[in-house]
Amino acid sequence: MLGSIYALIALGYTMVYGILRIINFAHGDILMVGALTTLSGMNWLEQSAPALPPLVRLVIALAIAMAVCALLAMAVERFAYRRLRNAPRLAPLISGIGVSVLLQTVAMIVWTRNPLMFPQVLSMEPIAITHGSAAHPPAIITVTGIVTISLALIVMIGLWALVEFTRLGRGMRAVAENPRVASLMGVNPNRIITLTFAIGGMFAALAGVMMASNYGNASFSMGFLPGIKAFTAAVLGGIGNIRGAMLGGVLLGMIESLGAGYLGELTNGVFGSNYQDVFAFIVLILVLVFRPAGILGERVAHRA
């Protein structure tokens, strides 16, 4: 479940990097805006249309949040990155960090700095999927977790089909290969890049709602750490590679969860879930040292 959320966020990183060779460090905070916008939309619908079922309110609020995040991502591209496409690599990085701080500050003003409770629309009752014993408890999952995994899988397959079999996908692949040649062939690079940011923003909003639903709260700082971990997942799978982002996200989620679980068991609870964040950054360091291109990334040779 955790890996599917990381994979959705990582897709936003890898699509932007594949086309612009830029790391959009504001992506995690777009996730946060999506979760909080969904929460505000659900509260507004509860007051204005109390007869609507909670699940319908969630779907409507999520659709609004995805639209808001798509527009926000397009604005970030237009005002923070477009003029820096040919600038030194450090300039877009600093710009992205500045946008991240700005979004967090605005969210703190709008939604306060305190974590807000996210309504549990789907059941969180644990469902045992294996037989357990006194020494080894059963593996469990919730309805929310099942929906999270299923929805993430559907969205990822849909994105793969979009990139491989549609005109927009061909345009994205052409701009990623060579923007100047693509423009000579009738492709508008600015339009493709803007749409890429918009798709990434919608995925971030969906991932934010998944996180808030599973953890039961949302706050102005909720997007920072998942954003860094999703970047790690993109690097692990091969940044710029869509299938690599999916694979890297799932692997990172499994490494975190299993690593924290077994570490807690081996140390009798001294080290456990509180230390699971360490595994993401250990993975990042190891990948950068031993295989910088990632699992599915291509090794690129540079001529002297």
PDB file of C-alpha atoms in Angstrom:
ATOM      1  CA  MET A   1       0.000   0.000   0.000  1.00  0.00           C
ATOM      2  CA  LEU A   2       2.760   2.423   0.949  1.00  0.00           C
ATOM      3  CA  GLY A   3       4.675   1.514  -2.184  1.00  0.00           C
ATOM      4  CA  SER A   4       1.701   2.225  -4.433  1.00  0.00           C
ATOM      5  CA  ILE A   5       1.438   5.739  -2.959  1.00  0.00           C
ATOM      6  CA  TYR A   6       5.167   6.329  -3.477  1.00  0.00           C
ATOM      7  CA  ALA A   7       4.838   5.085  -7.046  1.00  0.00           C
ATOM      8  CA  LEU A   8       2.061   7.582  -7.823  1.00  0.00           C
ATOM      9  CA  ILE A   9       4.124  10.470  -6.468  1.00  0.00           C
ATOM     10  CA  ALA A  10       7.273   9.220  -8.223  1.00  0.00           C
ATOM     11  CA  LEU A  11       5.468   9.292 -11.577  1.00  0.00           C
ATOM     12  CA  GLY A  12       5.201  13.078 -11.276  1.00  0.00           C
ATOM     13  CA  TYR A  13       8.938  13.382 -10.662  1.00  0.00           C
ATOM     14  CA  THR A  14       9.936  11.015 -13.433  1.00  0.00           C
ATOM     15  CA  MET A  15       7.652  12.519 -16.111  1.00  0.00           C
ATOM     16  CA  VAL A  16       8.985  16.035 -15.504  1.00  0.00           C
ATOM     17  CA  TYR A  17      12.581  14.844 -15.361  1.00  0.00           C
ATOM     18  CA  GLY A  18      12.164  12.741 -18.493  1.00  0.00           C
ATOM     19  CA  ILE A  19      11.097  15.797 -20.492  1.00  0.00           C
ATOM     20  CA  LEU A  20      12.936  18.723 -18.861  1.00  0.00           C
ATOM     21  CA  ARG A  21      15.785  17.061 -16.914  1.00  0.00           C
ATOM     22  CA  ILE A  22      14.549  19.044 -13.903  1.00  0.00           C
ATOM     23  CA  ILE A  23      13.709  17.747 -10.425  1.00  0.00           C
ATOM     24  CA  ASN A  24      10.455  19.388  -9.321  1.00  0.00           C
ATOM     25  CA  PHE A  25      10.988  19.586  -5.564  1.00  0.00           C
ATOM     26  CA  ALA A  26       7.642  21.366  -5.152  1.00  0.00           C
ATOM     27  CA  HIS A  27       5.832  18.182  -6.196  1.00  0.00           C
ATOM     28  CA  GLY A  28       5.399  16.874  -2.640  1.00  0.00           C
ATOM     29  CA  ASP A  29       3.719  20.087  -1.556  1.00  0.00           C
ATOM     30  CA  ILE A  30       1.242  19.870  -4.427  1.00  0.00           C
ATOM     31  CA  LEU A  31       0.300  16.540  -2.840  1.00  0.00           C
ATOM     32  CA  MET A  32      -0.352  18.382   0.423  1.00  0.00           C
ATOM     33  CA  VAL A  33      -2.530  20.982  -1.313  1.00  0.00           C
ATOM     34  CA  GLY A  34      -4.552  18.160  -2.889  1.00  0.00           C
ATOM     35  CA  ALA A  35      -5.232  16.467   0.448  1.00  0.00           C
ATOM     36  CA  LEU A  36      -6.208  19.693   2.230  1.00  0.00           C
ATOM     37  CA  THR A  37      -8.338  20.916  -0.693  1.00  0.00           C
ATOM     38  CA  THR A  38     -10.181  17.578  -0.665  1.00  0.00           C
ATOM     39  CA  LEU A  39     -10.768  17.942   3.074  1.00  0.00           C
ATOM     40  CA  SER A  40     -12.152  21.469   2.637  1.00  0.00           C
ATOM     41  CA  GLY A  41     -14.338  20.290  -0.245  1.00  0.00           C
ATOM     42  CA  MET A  42     -15.772  17.448   1.836  1.00  0.00           C
ATOM     43  CA  ASN A  43     -16.525  19.806   4.733  1.00  0.00           C
ATOM     44  CA  TRP A  44     -18.235  22.255   2.382  1.00  0.00           C
ATOM     45  CA  LEU A  45     -20.315  19.500   0.764  1.00  0.00           C
ATOM     46  CA  GLU A  46     -21.282  18.163   4.185  1.00  0.00           C
ATOM     47  CA  GLN A  47     -22.745  21.571   5.061  1.00  0.00           C
ATOM     48  CA  SER A  48     -24.317  22.399   1.698  1.00  0.00           C
ATOM     49  CA  ALA A  49     -25.513  18.906   0.687  1.00  0.00           C
ATOM     50  CA  PRO A  50     -25.775  16.754   3.839  1.00  0.00           C
ATOM     51  CA  ALA A  51     -27.922  14.167   2.017  1.00  0.00           C
ATOM     52  CA  LEU A  52     -25.008  13.074  -0.159  1.00  0.00           C
ATOM     53  CA  PRO A  53     -23.323   9.814   0.925  1.00  0.00           C
ATOM     54  CA  PRO A  54     -19.794  10.288   2.330  1.00  0.00           C
ATOM     55  CA  LEU A  55     -18.224   8.351  -0.549  1.00  0.00           C
ATOM     56  CA  VAL A  56     -19.896  10.621  -3.125  1.00  0.00           C
ATOM     57  CA  ARG A  57     -18.663  13.677  -1.223  1.00  0.00           C
ATOM     58  CA  LEU A  58     -15.141  12.256  -1.281  1.00  0.00           C
ATOM     59  CA  VAL A  59     -15.246  11.605  -5.039  1.00  0.00           C
ATOM     60  CA  ILE A  60     -16.556  15.102  -5.821  1.00  0.00           C
ATOM     61  CA  ALA A  61     -14.052  16.767  -3.497  1.00  0.00           C
ATOM     62  CA  LEU A  62     -11.225  14.698  -4.976  1.00  0.00           C
ATOM     63  CA  ALA A  63     -12.206  15.723  -8.521  1.00  0.00           C
ATOM     64  CA  ILE A  64     -12.123  19.379  -7.458  1.00  0.00           C
ATOM     65  CA  ALA A  65      -8.739  18.891  -5.746  1.00  0.00           C
ATOM     66  CA  MET A  66      -7.259  17.201  -8.803  1.00  0.00           C
ATOM     67  CA  ALA A  67      -8.348  20.136 -10.962  1.00  0.00           C
ATOM     68  CA  VAL A  68      -6.884  22.608  -8.448  1.00  0.00           C
ATOM     69  CA  CYS A  69      -3.582  20.707  -8.294  1.00  0.00           C
ATOM     70  CA  ALA A  70      -3.395  20.461 -12.085  1.00  0.00           C
ATOM     71  CA  LEU A  71      -3.779  24.255 -12.343  1.00  0.00           C
ATOM     72  CA  LEU A  72      -1.284  24.763  -9.526  1.00  0.00           C
ATOM     73  CA  ALA A  73       1.287  22.509 -11.203  1.00  0.00           C
ATOM     74  CA  MET A  74       0.787  24.381 -14.482  1.00  0.00           C
ATOM     75  CA  ALA A  75       1.343  27.686 -12.663  1.00  0.00           C
ATOM     76  CA  VAL A  76       4.519  26.331 -11.053  1.00  0.00           C
ATOM     77  CA  GLU A  77       5.824  25.328 -14.461  1.00  0.00           C
ATOM     78  CA  ARG A  78       4.918  28.671 -16.005  1.00  0.00           C
ATOM     79  CA  PHE A  79       6.339  30.972 -13.334  1.00  0.00           C
ATOM     80  CA  ALA A  80       9.059  28.934 -11.601  1.00  0.00           C
ATOM     81  CA  TYR A  81      10.606  26.746 -14.323  1.00  0.00           C
ATOM     82  CA  ARG A  82       9.873  27.977 -17.846  1.00  0.00           C
ATOM     83  CA  ARG A  83      12.449  30.766 -17.854  1.00  0.00           C
ATOM     84  CA  LEU A  84      15.029  28.460 -16.255  1.00  0.00           C
ATOM     85  CA  ARG A  85      14.957  25.620 -18.785  1.00  0.00           C
ATOM     86  CA  ASN A  86      18.343  26.583 -20.235  1.00  0.00           C
ATOM     87  CA  ALA A  87      19.774  27.886 -16.975  1.00  0.00           C
ATOM     88  CA  PRO A  88      22.428  26.012 -14.954  1.00  0.00           C
ATOM     89  CA  ARG A  89      21.069  22.920 -13.189  1.00  0.00           C
ATOM     90  CA  LEU A  90      21.220  24.588  -9.764  1.00  0.00           C
ATOM     91  CA  ALA A  91      18.804  27.396 -10.701  1.00  0.00           C
ATOM     92  CA  PRO A  92      15.652  25.222 -11.195  1.00  0.00           C
ATOM     93  CA  LEU A  93      16.521  23.303  -8.024  1.00  0.00           C
ATOM     94  CA  ILE A  94      16.624  26.489  -5.949  1.00  0.00           C
ATOM     95  CA  SER A  95      13.440  27.731  -7.614  1.00  0.00           C
ATOM     96  CA  GLY A  96      11.647  24.460  -6.763  1.00  0.00           C
ATOM     97  CA  ILE A  97      12.724  24.638  -3.126  1.00  0.00           C
ATOM     98  CA  GLY A  98      11.465  28.229  -2.971  1.00  0.00           C
ATOM     99  CA  VAL A  99       8.070  27.199  -4.375  1.00  0.00           C
ATOM    100  CA  SER A 100       7.935  24.366  -1.816  1.00  0.00           C
ATOM    101  CA  VAL A 101       8.493  26.754   1.090  1.00  0.00           C
ATOM    102  CA  LEU A 102       5.948  29.193  -0.369  1.00  0.00           C
ATOM    103  CA  LEU A 103       3.259  26.504  -0.717  1.00  0.00           C
ATOM    104  CA  GLN A 104       3.840  25.253   2.831  1.00  0.00           C
ATOM    105  CA  THR A 105       3.592  28.785   4.229  1.00  0.00           C
ATOM    106  CA  VAL A 106       0.397  29.579   2.327  1.00  0.00           C
ATOM    107  CA  ALA A 107      -1.127  26.268   3.435  1.00  0.00           C
ATOM    108  CA  MET A 108      -0.188  26.994   7.036  1.00  0.00           C
ATOM    109  CA  ILE A 109      -1.991  30.351   6.783  1.00  0.00           C
ATOM    110  CA  VAL A 110      -5.085  28.917   5.090  1.00  0.00           C
ATOM    111  CA  TRP A 111      -5.471  25.627   6.985  1.00  0.00           C
ATOM    112  CA  THR A 112      -3.537  26.446  10.215  1.00  0.00           C
ATOM    113  CA  ARG A 113      -0.400  24.650  11.362  1.00  0.00           C
ATOM    114  CA  ASN A 114      -2.260  21.974  13.331  1.00  0.00           C
ATOM    115  CA  PRO A 115      -2.952  18.548  11.757  1.00  0.00           C
ATOM    116  CA  LEU A 116      -6.586  18.252  10.639  1.00  0.00           C
ATOM    117  CA  MET A 117      -8.567  15.047  10.992  1.00  0.00           C
ATOM    118  CA  PHE A 118      -9.395  13.464   7.634  1.00  0.00           C
ATOM    119  CA  PRO A 119     -12.762  11.646   7.643  1.00  0.00           C
ATOM    120  CA  GLN A 120     -12.601   7.856   7.331  1.00  0.00           C
ATOM    121  CA  VAL A 121     -15.023   7.156   4.491  1.00  0.00           C
ATOM    122  CA  LEU A 122     -13.927   3.557   3.939  1.00  0.00           C
ATOM    123  CA  SER A 123     -13.602   0.942   6.642  1.00  0.00           C
ATOM    124  CA  MET A 124     -10.300   0.701   8.543  1.00  0.00           C
ATOM    125  CA  GLU A 125     -11.261  -2.626  10.117  1.00  0.00           C
ATOM    126  CA  PRO A 126      -8.273  -4.983   9.699  1.00  0.00           C
ATOM    127  CA  ILE A 127      -8.770  -8.004   7.447  1.00  0.00           C
ATOM    128  CA  ALA A 128      -6.442 -10.976   8.042  1.00  0.00           C
ATOM    129  CA  ILE A 129      -5.002 -12.324   4.795  1.00  0.00           C
ATOM    130  CA  THR A 130      -2.786 -15.016   6.358  1.00  0.00           C
ATOM    131  CA  HIS A 131      -3.174 -17.401   9.284  1.00  0.00           C
ATOM    132  CA  GLY A 132      -1.282 -16.243  12.329  1.00  0.00           C
ATOM    133  CA  SER A 133      -0.097 -17.679  15.593  1.00  0.00           C
ATOM    134  CA  ALA A 134       0.862 -16.387  19.005  1.00  0.00           C
ATOM    135  CA  ALA A 135       4.463 -15.919  17.885  1.00  0.00           C
ATOM    136  CA  HIS A 136       3.673 -14.561  14.424  1.00  0.00           C
ATOM    137  CA  PRO A 137       0.541 -12.391  14.061  1.00  0.00           C
ATOM    138  CA  PRO A 138      -1.335 -12.629  10.743  1.00  0.00           C
ATOM    139  CA  ALA A 139      -0.715 -10.225   7.876  1.00  0.00           C
ATOM    140  CA  ILE A 140      -3.577  -7.758   7.728  1.00  0.00           C
ATOM    141  CA  ILE A 141      -4.973  -5.183   5.324  1.00  0.00           C
ATOM    142  CA  THR A 142      -7.927  -2.799   5.365  1.00  0.00           C
ATOM    143  CA  VAL A 143     -10.600  -1.916   2.829  1.00  0.00           C
ATOM    144  CA  THR A 144      -8.922   1.481   2.479  1.00  0.00           C
ATOM    145  CA  GLY A 145      -5.640  -0.264   1.705  1.00  0.00           C
ATOM    146  CA  ILE A 146      -7.249  -2.508  -0.905  1.00  0.00           C
ATOM    147  CA  VAL A 147      -8.868   0.486  -2.616  1.00  0.00           C
ATOM    148  CA  THR A 148      -5.566   2.395  -2.476  1.00  0.00           C
ATOM    149  CA  ILE A 149      -3.612  -0.412  -4.151  1.00  0.00           C
ATOM    150  CA  SER A 150      -6.309  -1.083  -6.767  1.00  0.00           C
ATOM    151  CA  LEU A 151      -6.783   2.572  -7.676  1.00  0.00           C
ATOM    152  CA  ALA A 152      -3.041   3.197  -7.895  1.00  0.00           C
ATOM    153  CA  LEU A 153      -2.637   0.169 -10.178  1.00  0.00           C
ATOM    154  CA  ILE A 154      -5.447   1.347 -12.469  1.00  0.00           C
ATOM    155  CA  VAL A 155      -3.998   4.868 -12.677  1.00  0.00           C
ATOM    156  CA  MET A 156      -0.472   3.609 -13.397  1.00  0.00           C
ATOM    157  CA  ILE A 157      -1.665   1.290 -16.159  1.00  0.00           C
ATOM    158  CA  GLY A 158      -3.732   4.160 -17.577  1.00  0.00           C
ATOM    159  CA  LEU A 159      -0.685   6.436 -17.659  1.00  0.00           C
ATOM    160  CA  TRP A 160       1.400   3.765 -19.380  1.00  0.00           C
ATOM    161  CA  ALA A 161      -1.322   3.347 -22.027  1.00  0.00           C
ATOM    162  CA  LEU A 162      -1.534   7.144 -22.445  1.00  0.00           C
ATOM    163  CA  VAL A 163       2.195   7.464 -23.060  1.00  0.00           C
ATOM    164  CA  GLU A 164       2.455   4.442 -25.359  1.00  0.00           C
ATOM    165  CA  PHE A 165      -0.696   4.617 -27.493  1.00  0.00           C
ATOM    166  CA  THR A 166      -2.009   8.216 -27.681  1.00  0.00           C
ATOM    167  CA  ARG A 167      -1.043  11.306 -29.626  1.00  0.00           C
ATOM    168  CA  LEU A 168      -0.255  13.143 -26.391  1.00  0.00           C
ATOM    169  CA  GLY A 169       2.007  10.270 -25.349  1.00  0.00           C
ATOM    170  CA  ARG A 170       3.856  10.374 -28.658  1.00  0.00           C
ATOM    171  CA  GLY A 171       4.307  14.108 -28.177  1.00  0.00           C
ATOM    172  CA  MET A 172       5.690  13.565 -24.668  1.00  0.00           C
ATOM    173  CA  ARG A 173       8.168  10.987 -25.939  1.00  0.00           C
ATOM    174  CA  ALA A 174       9.196  13.246 -28.816  1.00  0.00           C
ATOM    175  CA  VAL A 175       9.803  16.264 -26.571  1.00  0.00           C
ATOM    176  CA  ALA A 176      11.732  14.077 -24.122  1.00  0.00           C
ATOM    177  CA  GLU A 177      13.951  12.889 -27.004  1.00  0.00           C
ATOM    178  CA  ASN A 178      14.617  16.284 -28.596  1.00  0.00           C
ATOM    179  CA  PRO A 179      12.370  19.366 -28.078  1.00  0.00           C
ATOM    180  CA  ARG A 180      13.770  21.281 -31.062  1.00  0.00           C
ATOM    181  CA  VAL A 181      13.265  18.448 -33.525  1.00  0.00           C
ATOM    182  CA  ALA A 182       9.815  17.754 -32.045  1.00  0.00           C
ATOM    183  CA  SER A 183       8.802  21.381 -32.668  1.00  0.00           C
ATOM    184  CA  LEU A 184       9.910  21.034 -36.310  1.00  0.00           C
ATOM    185  CA  MET A 185       7.615  18.013 -36.598  1.00  0.00           C
ATOM    186  CA  GLY A 186       4.573  20.015 -35.461  1.00  0.00           C
ATOM    187  CA  VAL A 187       4.694  19.293 -31.718  1.00  0.00           C
ATOM    188  CA  ASN A 188       4.288  22.244 -29.353  1.00  0.00           C
ATOM    189  CA  PRO A 189       6.860  21.629 -26.581  1.00  0.00           C
ATOM    190  CA  ASN A 190       5.365  24.241 -24.233  1.00  0.00           C
ATOM    191  CA  ARG A 191       1.934  22.621 -24.460  1.00  0.00           C
ATOM    192  CA  ILE A 192       3.342  19.133 -23.873  1.00  0.00           C
ATOM    193  CA  ILE A 193       5.392  20.268 -20.878  1.00  0.00           C
ATOM    194  CA  THR A 194       2.423  22.109 -19.351  1.00  0.00           C
ATOM    195  CA  LEU A 195       0.180  19.059 -19.762  1.00  0.00           C
ATOM    196  CA  THR A 196       2.888  16.855 -18.232  1.00  0.00           C
ATOM    197  CA  PHE A 197       2.971  19.064 -15.138  1.00  0.00           C
ATOM    198  CA  ALA A 198      -0.846  19.003 -15.002  1.00  0.00           C
ATOM    199  CA  ILE A 199      -0.957  15.184 -15.109  1.00  0.00           C
ATOM    200  CA  GLY A 200       1.693  15.008 -12.394  1.00  0.00           C
ATOM    201  CA  GLY A 201      -0.334  17.440 -10.269  1.00  0.00           C
ATOM    202  CA  MET A 202      -3.455  15.295 -10.564  1.00  0.00           C
ATOM    203  CA  PHE A 203      -1.509  12.198  -9.547  1.00  0.00           C
ATOM    204  CA  ALA A 204      -0.097  14.091  -6.568  1.00  0.00           C
ATOM    205  CA  ALA A 205      -3.597  15.088  -5.430  1.00  0.00           C
ATOM    206  CA  LEU A 206      -4.759  11.484  -5.646  1.00  0.00           C
ATOM    207  CA  ALA A 207      -1.721  10.278  -3.691  1.00  0.00           C
ATOM    208  CA  GLY A 208      -2.327  12.966  -1.057  1.00  0.00           C
ATOM    209  CA  VAL A 209      -5.910  11.803  -0.513  1.00  0.00           C
ATOM    210  CA  MET A 210      -4.702   8.195  -0.298  1.00  0.00           C
ATOM    211  CA  MET A 211      -2.184   9.154   2.375  1.00  0.00           C
ATOM    212  CA  ALA A 212      -4.658  11.236   4.351  1.00  0.00           C
ATOM    213  CA  SER A 213      -7.273   8.458   4.187  1.00  0.00           C
ATOM    214  CA  ASN A 214      -4.849   5.839   5.455  1.00  0.00           C
ATOM    215  CA  TYR A 215      -3.309   7.945   8.218  1.00  0.00           C
ATOM    216  CA  GLY A 216      -6.463   9.827   9.201  1.00  0.00           C
ATOM    217  CA  ASN A 217      -5.051  13.364   9.125  1.00  0.00           C
ATOM    218  CA  ALA A 218      -3.632  16.052   6.839  1.00  0.00           C
ATOM    219  CA  SER A 219      -1.337  18.992   7.552  1.00  0.00           C
ATOM    220  CA  PHE A 220       0.691  21.682   5.804  1.00  0.00           C
ATOM    221  CA  SER A 221       3.927  19.678   6.177  1.00  0.00           C
ATOM    222  CA  MET A 222       2.603  16.263   5.107  1.00  0.00           C
ATOM    223  CA  GLY A 223       4.074  16.401   1.602  1.00  0.00           C
ATOM    224  CA  PHE A 224       7.748  17.026   2.337  1.00  0.00           C
ATOM    225  CA  LEU A 225       8.938  13.602   3.490  1.00  0.00           C
ATOM    226  CA  PRO A 226       6.779  11.553   1.066  1.00  0.00           C
ATOM    227  CA  GLY A 227       8.059  13.799  -1.718  1.00  0.00           C
ATOM    228  CA  ILE A 228      11.684  13.044  -0.833  1.00  0.00           C
ATOM    229  CA  LYS A 229      10.914   9.327  -0.568  1.00  0.00           C
ATOM    230  CA  ALA A 230       9.108   9.334  -3.919  1.00  0.00           C
ATOM    231  CA  PHE A 231      12.149  11.007  -5.454  1.00  0.00           C
ATOM    232  CA  THR A 232      14.205   8.162  -3.963  1.00  0.00           C
ATOM    233  CA  ALA A 233      11.770   5.691  -5.543  1.00  0.00           C
ATOM    234  CA  ALA A 234      12.142   7.402  -8.925  1.00  0.00           C
ATOM    235  CA  VAL A 235      15.947   7.201  -8.666  1.00  0.00           C
ATOM    236  CA  LEU A 236      15.745   3.573  -7.554  1.00  0.00           C
ATOM    237  CA  GLY A 237      13.638   2.569 -10.547  1.00  0.00           C
ATOM    238  CA  GLY A 238      15.471   4.792 -13.027  1.00  0.00           C
ATOM    239  CA  ILE A 239      14.410   8.428 -13.084  1.00  0.00           C
ATOM    240  CA  GLY A 240      12.850   9.378 -16.401  1.00  0.00           C
ATOM    241  CA  ASN A 241      11.446   5.865 -16.831  1.00  0.00           C
ATOM    242  CA  ILE A 242       7.713   5.481 -16.078  1.00  0.00           C
ATOM    243  CA  ARG A 243       7.882   1.742 -15.446  1.00  0.00           C
ATOM    244  CA  GLY A 244      10.936   2.363 -13.284  1.00  0.00           C
ATOM    245  CA  ALA A 245       8.984   4.831 -11.131  1.00  0.00           C
ATOM    246  CA  MET A 246       6.240   2.252 -10.593  1.00  0.00           C
ATOM    247  CA  LEU A 247       8.741  -0.473  -9.725  1.00  0.00           C
ATOM    248  CA  GLY A 248      10.841   1.803  -7.527  1.00  0.00           C
ATOM    249  CA  GLY A 249       7.829   3.007  -5.550  1.00  0.00           C
ATOM    250  CA  VAL A 250       6.571  -0.493  -4.808  1.00  0.00           C
ATOM    251  CA  LEU A 251      10.058  -1.732  -3.893  1.00  0.00           C
ATOM    252  CA  LEU A 252      10.745   1.214  -1.610  1.00  0.00           C
ATOM    253  CA  GLY A 253       7.443   0.764   0.219  1.00  0.00           C
ATOM    254  CA  MET A 254       8.189  -2.915   0.761  1.00  0.00           C
ATOM    255  CA  ILE A 255      11.766  -2.219   1.898  1.00  0.00           C
ATOM    256  CA  GLU A 256      10.538   0.357   4.417  1.00  0.00           C
ATOM    257  CA  SER A 257       7.729  -1.739   5.837  1.00  0.00           C
ATOM    258  CA  LEU A 258       9.543  -5.071   5.965  1.00  0.00           C
ATOM    259  CA  GLY A 259      12.803  -3.498   7.137  1.00  0.00           C
ATOM    260  CA  ALA A 260      11.134  -1.646  10.002  1.00  0.00           C
ATOM    261  CA  GLY A 261       9.114  -4.734  10.961  1.00  0.00           C
ATOM    262  CA  TYR A 262      12.065  -7.123  11.041  1.00  0.00           C
ATOM    263  CA  LEU A 263      14.330  -4.558  12.700  1.00  0.00           C
ATOM    264  CA  GLY A 264      11.737  -4.069  15.440  1.00  0.00           C
ATOM    265  CA  GLU A 265      11.440  -7.835  15.895  1.00  0.00           C
ATOM    266  CA  LEU A 266      15.212  -8.367  16.051  1.00  0.00           C
ATOM    267  CA  THR A 267      15.703  -5.576  18.590  1.00  0.00           C
ATOM    268  CA  ASN A 268      12.623  -6.425  20.687  1.00  0.00           C
ATOM    269  CA  GLY A 269      10.886  -3.175  19.745  1.00  0.00           C
ATOM    270  CA  VAL A 270      13.821  -0.859  20.502  1.00  0.00           C
ATOM    271  CA  PHE A 271      14.062   0.001  16.798  1.00  0.00           C
ATOM    272  CA  GLY A 272      10.888  -0.250  14.762  1.00  0.00           C
ATOM    273  CA  SER A 273       8.463   1.824  12.735  1.00  0.00           C
ATOM    274  CA  ASN A 274       9.918   5.075  14.071  1.00  0.00           C
ATOM    275  CA  TYR A 275      13.085   4.288  12.141  1.00  0.00           C
ATOM    276  CA  GLN A 276      11.544   3.265   8.826  1.00  0.00           C
ATOM    277  CA  ASP A 277      12.479   6.589   7.207  1.00  0.00           C
ATOM    278  CA  VAL A 278      16.135   5.596   7.504  1.00  0.00           C
ATOM    279  CA  PHE A 279      15.685   2.774   5.004  1.00  0.00           C
ATOM    280  CA  ALA A 280      14.599   5.124   2.203  1.00  0.00           C
ATOM    281  CA  PHE A 281      17.760   7.165   2.459  1.00  0.00           C
ATOM    282  CA  ILE A 282      20.008   4.120   2.844  1.00  0.00           C
ATOM    283  CA  VAL A 283      18.505   2.867  -0.425  1.00  0.00           C
ATOM    284  CA  LEU A 284      19.076   6.274  -2.069  1.00  0.00           C
ATOM    285  CA  ILE A 285      22.747   6.309  -1.058  1.00  0.00           C
ATOM    286  CA  LEU A 286      23.348   2.729  -2.212  1.00  0.00           C
ATOM    287  CA  VAL A 287      21.652   3.308  -5.580  1.00  0.00           C
ATOM    288  CA  LEU A 288      23.593   6.536  -6.219  1.00  0.00           C
ATOM    289  CA  VAL A 289      26.868   4.803  -5.351  1.00  0.00           C
ATOM    290  CA  PHE A 290      26.446   1.463  -7.131  1.00  0.00           C
ATOM    291  CA  ARG A 291      23.882   2.091  -9.903  1.00  0.00           C
ATOM    292  CA  PRO A 292      23.163   5.793 -10.472  1.00  0.00           C
ATOM    293  CA  ALA A 293      20.978   5.013 -13.500  1.00  0.00           C
ATOM    294  CA  GLY A 294      18.553   2.958 -11.366  1.00  0.00           C
ATOM    295  CA  ILE A 295      17.130  -0.504 -11.953  1.00  0.00           C
ATOM    296  CA  LEU A 296      15.495   0.204 -15.325  1.00  0.00           C
ATOM    297  CA  GLY A 297      17.532   3.280 -16.217  1.00  0.00           C
ATOM    298  CA  GLU A 298      19.833   3.284 -19.214  1.00  0.00           C
ATOM    299  CA  ARG A 299      23.533   3.886 -18.882  1.00  0.00           C
ATOM    300  CA  VAL A 300      24.431   6.859 -21.084  1.00  0.00           C
ATOM    301  CA  ALA A 301      27.954   7.157 -22.475  1.00  0.00           C
ATOM    302  CA  HIS A 302      29.434  10.620 -22.901  1.00  0.00           C
ATOM    303  CA  ARG A 303      32.001  11.254 -25.640  1.00  0.00           C
ATOM    304  CA  ALA A 304      35.183  13.046 -24.715  1.00  0.00           C
TER     305      ALA A 304
END
